[in-house]
Amino acid sequence: MSASSTTAVVHRFIDEVLNQGKYELLDELWDRDLVWRGGSLGEVRGLNAYRSMLETSARGAFTDMHLTVHQTVAQGDTVALLFTNSGTHTGDFMGTAATGRHAAWLGSGFYRLRHNKIVEATFAEDILGLLGQLTAPGPGTTS
C-alpha cells in the first residue's frame, strides 16, 4: 500500500465513521481481527467488540463527538495522527457522571493497515486533561 492509500483509509474512517456516525462502514475499513489500544481506556480485540465500544462511547458517554486532525504522517503500512477530540459529556465516563459540559482534548494515534483495512490502532490521549474539564468547578461555584 502506498502512503496516500493508507492515509485515505484512515481519513475516511475519521471523516465518515467517527465524525458522521456511519458505523456501517466499519466492516469495509477495519479488519475483523483488529486490535485497538486506547491507553488508560484499555484494549479491544475484534471488530464486533470494537463496534460495541465505539457505539457506546459515541452514543453514551459523549455525544456530538468530533475528531479534528491537525497532522498526518504516513510511512509504509502505518499512519500517525495528531488530533483534537471533542464532545459533550452526556453519560458516565470513567466513573464521572454526565456533566453536560463540552470538552476537547489532544491525542495521537497510530494506525497499521493490511490489504486496505486497519488491523491495529494505538492511541495516547490526554484523559487527565479531559477529566479535569469535566470535574472542575463551573463558573460561579466555590470549591
CSV table of C-alpha atoms in Angstrom, one decimal:
chain,number,residue,atom,x,y,z
A,1,MET,CA,0.0,0.0,0.0
A,2,SER,CA,1.2,3.5,-0.7
A,3,ALA,CA,1.3,6.2,1.9
A,4,SER,CA,-1.5,8.1,0.1
A,5,SER,CA,-3.8,5.0,0.1
A,6,THR,CA,-3.2,4.2,3.8
A,7,THR,CA,-3.8,7.8,4.6
A,8,ALA,CA,-7.0,7.8,2.6
A,9,VAL,CA,-8.4,4.8,4.5
A,10,VAL,CA,-7.7,6.4,7.9
A,11,HIS,CA,-9.1,9.8,7.0
A,12,ARG,CA,-12.2,8.1,5.6
A,13,PHE,CA,-12.7,6.3,8.9
A,14,ILE,CA,-12.4,9.6,10.8
A,15,ASP,CA,-14.5,11.7,8.5
A,16,GLU,CA,-17.2,9.2,7.7
A,17,VAL,CA,-17.4,6.9,10.8
A,18,LEU,CA,-16.2,9.0,13.7
A,19,ASN,CA,-17.5,12.4,12.6
A,20,GLN,CA,-20.6,11.4,10.6
A,21,GLY,CA,-21.6,8.2,12.5
A,22,LYS,CA,-21.6,5.9,9.5
A,23,TYR,CA,-20.9,2.8,11.6
A,24,GLU,CA,-21.9,0.5,8.7
A,25,LEU,CA,-18.5,1.3,7.1
A,26,LEU,CA,-16.6,-0.4,9.9
A,27,ASP,CA,-16.7,-3.7,8.1
A,28,GLU,CA,-15.2,-2.1,5.0
A,29,LEU,CA,-12.4,-0.1,6.8
A,30,TRP,CA,-11.4,-2.4,9.7
A,31,ASP,CA,-10.1,-6.0,9.8
A,32,ARG,CA,-12.3,-8.4,11.7
A,33,ASP,CA,-9.3,-9.4,13.9
A,34,LEU,CA,-8.3,-5.8,14.8
A,35,VAL,CA,-6.5,-4.7,17.9
A,36,TRP,CA,-7.4,-1.3,19.3
A,37,ARG,CA,-5.3,0.0,22.2
A,38,GLY,CA,-6.6,3.1,24.0
A,39,GLY,CA,-4.0,3.5,26.8
A,40,SER,CA,-5.9,4.2,30.0
A,41,LEU,CA,-9.1,3.3,28.1
A,42,GLY,CA,-8.0,-0.3,27.7
A,43,GLU,CA,-7.7,-2.7,24.8
A,44,VAL,CA,-10.3,-4.1,22.5
A,45,ARG,CA,-9.8,-7.1,20.2
A,46,GLY,CA,-12.1,-8.0,17.3
A,47,LEU,CA,-14.4,-6.0,15.1
A,48,ASN,CA,-17.6,-6.8,17.0
A,49,ALA,CA,-16.1,-5.7,20.3
A,50,TYR,CA,-14.7,-2.5,18.7
A,51,ARG,CA,-18.0,-1.7,17.1
A,52,SER,CA,-19.8,-2.1,20.5
A,53,MET,CA,-17.2,0.1,22.3
A,54,LEU,CA,-17.3,2.8,19.6
A,55,GLU,CA,-21.1,3.0,19.5
A,56,THR,CA,-21.3,3.0,23.3
A,57,SER,CA,-18.9,5.9,23.7
A,58,ALA,CA,-20.3,7.9,20.8
A,59,ARG,CA,-23.9,7.4,21.9
A,60,GLY,CA,-23.3,7.1,25.6
A,61,ALA,CA,-20.5,9.0,27.4
A,62,PHE,CA,-20.1,11.7,24.8
A,63,THR,CA,-22.5,13.0,22.1
A,64,ASP,CA,-21.7,15.2,19.1
A,65,MET,CA,-18.1,13.8,19.2
A,66,HIS,CA,-15.8,15.2,16.6
A,67,LEU,CA,-12.2,14.4,15.8
A,68,THR,CA,-10.1,17.2,14.1
A,69,VAL,CA,-6.9,16.0,12.5
A,70,HIS,CA,-4.0,18.5,12.8
A,71,GLN,CA,-1.2,16.5,11.3
A,72,THR,CA,-0.8,13.2,9.4
A,73,VAL,CA,2.4,11.3,8.8
A,74,ALA,CA,2.4,8.1,6.8
A,75,GLN,CA,5.2,5.6,6.3
A,76,GLY,CA,4.8,2.2,4.8
A,77,ASP,CA,1.7,0.5,6.3
A,78,THR,CA,1.5,3.0,9.2
A,79,VAL,CA,-0.4,6.3,9.6
A,80,ALA,CA,0.3,8.6,12.6
A,81,LEU,CA,-2.1,11.4,13.5
A,82,LEU,CA,-2.1,14.3,15.9
A,83,PHE,CA,-5.7,15.3,16.7
A,84,THR,CA,-8.2,17.0,18.9
A,85,ASN,CA,-11.2,15.1,20.0
A,86,SER,CA,-14.3,16.8,21.4
A,87,GLY,CA,-17.8,16.1,22.5
A,88,THR,CA,-20.5,16.8,25.1
A,89,HIS,CA,-20.4,14.7,28.2
A,90,THR,CA,-23.8,13.1,28.4
A,91,GLY,CA,-23.2,9.8,30.1
A,92,ASP,CA,-20.9,8.1,32.6
A,93,PHE,CA,-17.2,8.2,31.7
A,94,MET,CA,-14.5,6.5,33.8
A,95,GLY,CA,-16.7,6.9,37.0
A,96,THR,CA,-17.7,10.5,36.2
A,97,ALA,CA,-21.4,11.0,35.9
A,98,ALA,CA,-22.7,13.1,33.0
A,99,THR,CA,-22.0,16.8,33.4
A,100,GLY,CA,-23.4,18.2,30.1
A,101,ARG,CA,-20.1,20.0,29.6
A,102,HIS,CA,-18.4,20.2,26.2
A,103,ALA,CA,-14.8,19.1,26.4
A,104,ALA,CA,-11.9,19.0,23.9
A,105,TRP,CA,-8.7,17.0,24.4
A,106,LEU,CA,-5.5,16.4,22.5
A,107,GLY,CA,-4.4,12.9,21.3
A,108,SER,CA,-2.2,11.0,18.9
A,109,GLY,CA,-2.9,7.8,17.2
A,110,PHE,CA,-1.0,5.2,15.1
A,111,TYR,CA,-2.9,3.0,12.6
A,112,ARG,CA,-1.4,0.0,10.9
A,113,LEU,CA,-3.1,-1.3,7.8
A,114,ARG,CA,-3.0,-4.5,5.8
A,115,HIS,CA,-4.9,-5.1,2.5
A,116,ASN,CA,-6.6,-1.6,2.7
A,117,LYS,CA,-8.0,-2.3,6.2
A,118,ILE,CA,-7.0,-1.1,9.6
A,119,VAL,CA,-5.6,-4.0,11.6
A,120,GLU,CA,-4.2,-2.2,14.6
A,121,ALA,CA,-4.6,1.2,16.3
A,122,THR,CA,-2.8,2.6,19.3
A,123,PHE,CA,-3.7,5.9,21.0
A,124,ALA,CA,-2.4,8.3,23.6
A,125,GLU,CA,-5.0,10.9,24.6
A,126,ASP,CA,-5.0,13.5,27.4
A,127,ILE,CA,-7.6,11.7,29.5
A,128,LEU,CA,-6.4,13.6,32.7
A,129,GLY,CA,-7.0,16.9,30.9
A,130,LEU,CA,-10.4,15.7,29.8
A,131,LEU,CA,-11.4,14.6,33.3
A,132,GLY,CA,-10.2,18.0,34.6
A,133,GLN,CA,-12.6,19.7,32.2
A,134,LEU,CA,-15.4,17.5,33.4
A,135,THR,CA,-14.9,17.8,37.1
A,136,ALA,CA,-13.5,21.4,37.5
A,137,PRO,CA,-15.9,23.8,39.3
A,138,GLY,CA,-18.1,25.7,36.9
A,139,PRO,CA,-18.4,29.5,36.8
A,140,GLY,CA,-19.9,31.0,39.9
A,141,THR,CA,-19.2,27.9,42.1
A,142,THR,CA,-16.8,27.7,45.0
A,143,SER,CA,-14.5,24.8,45.8
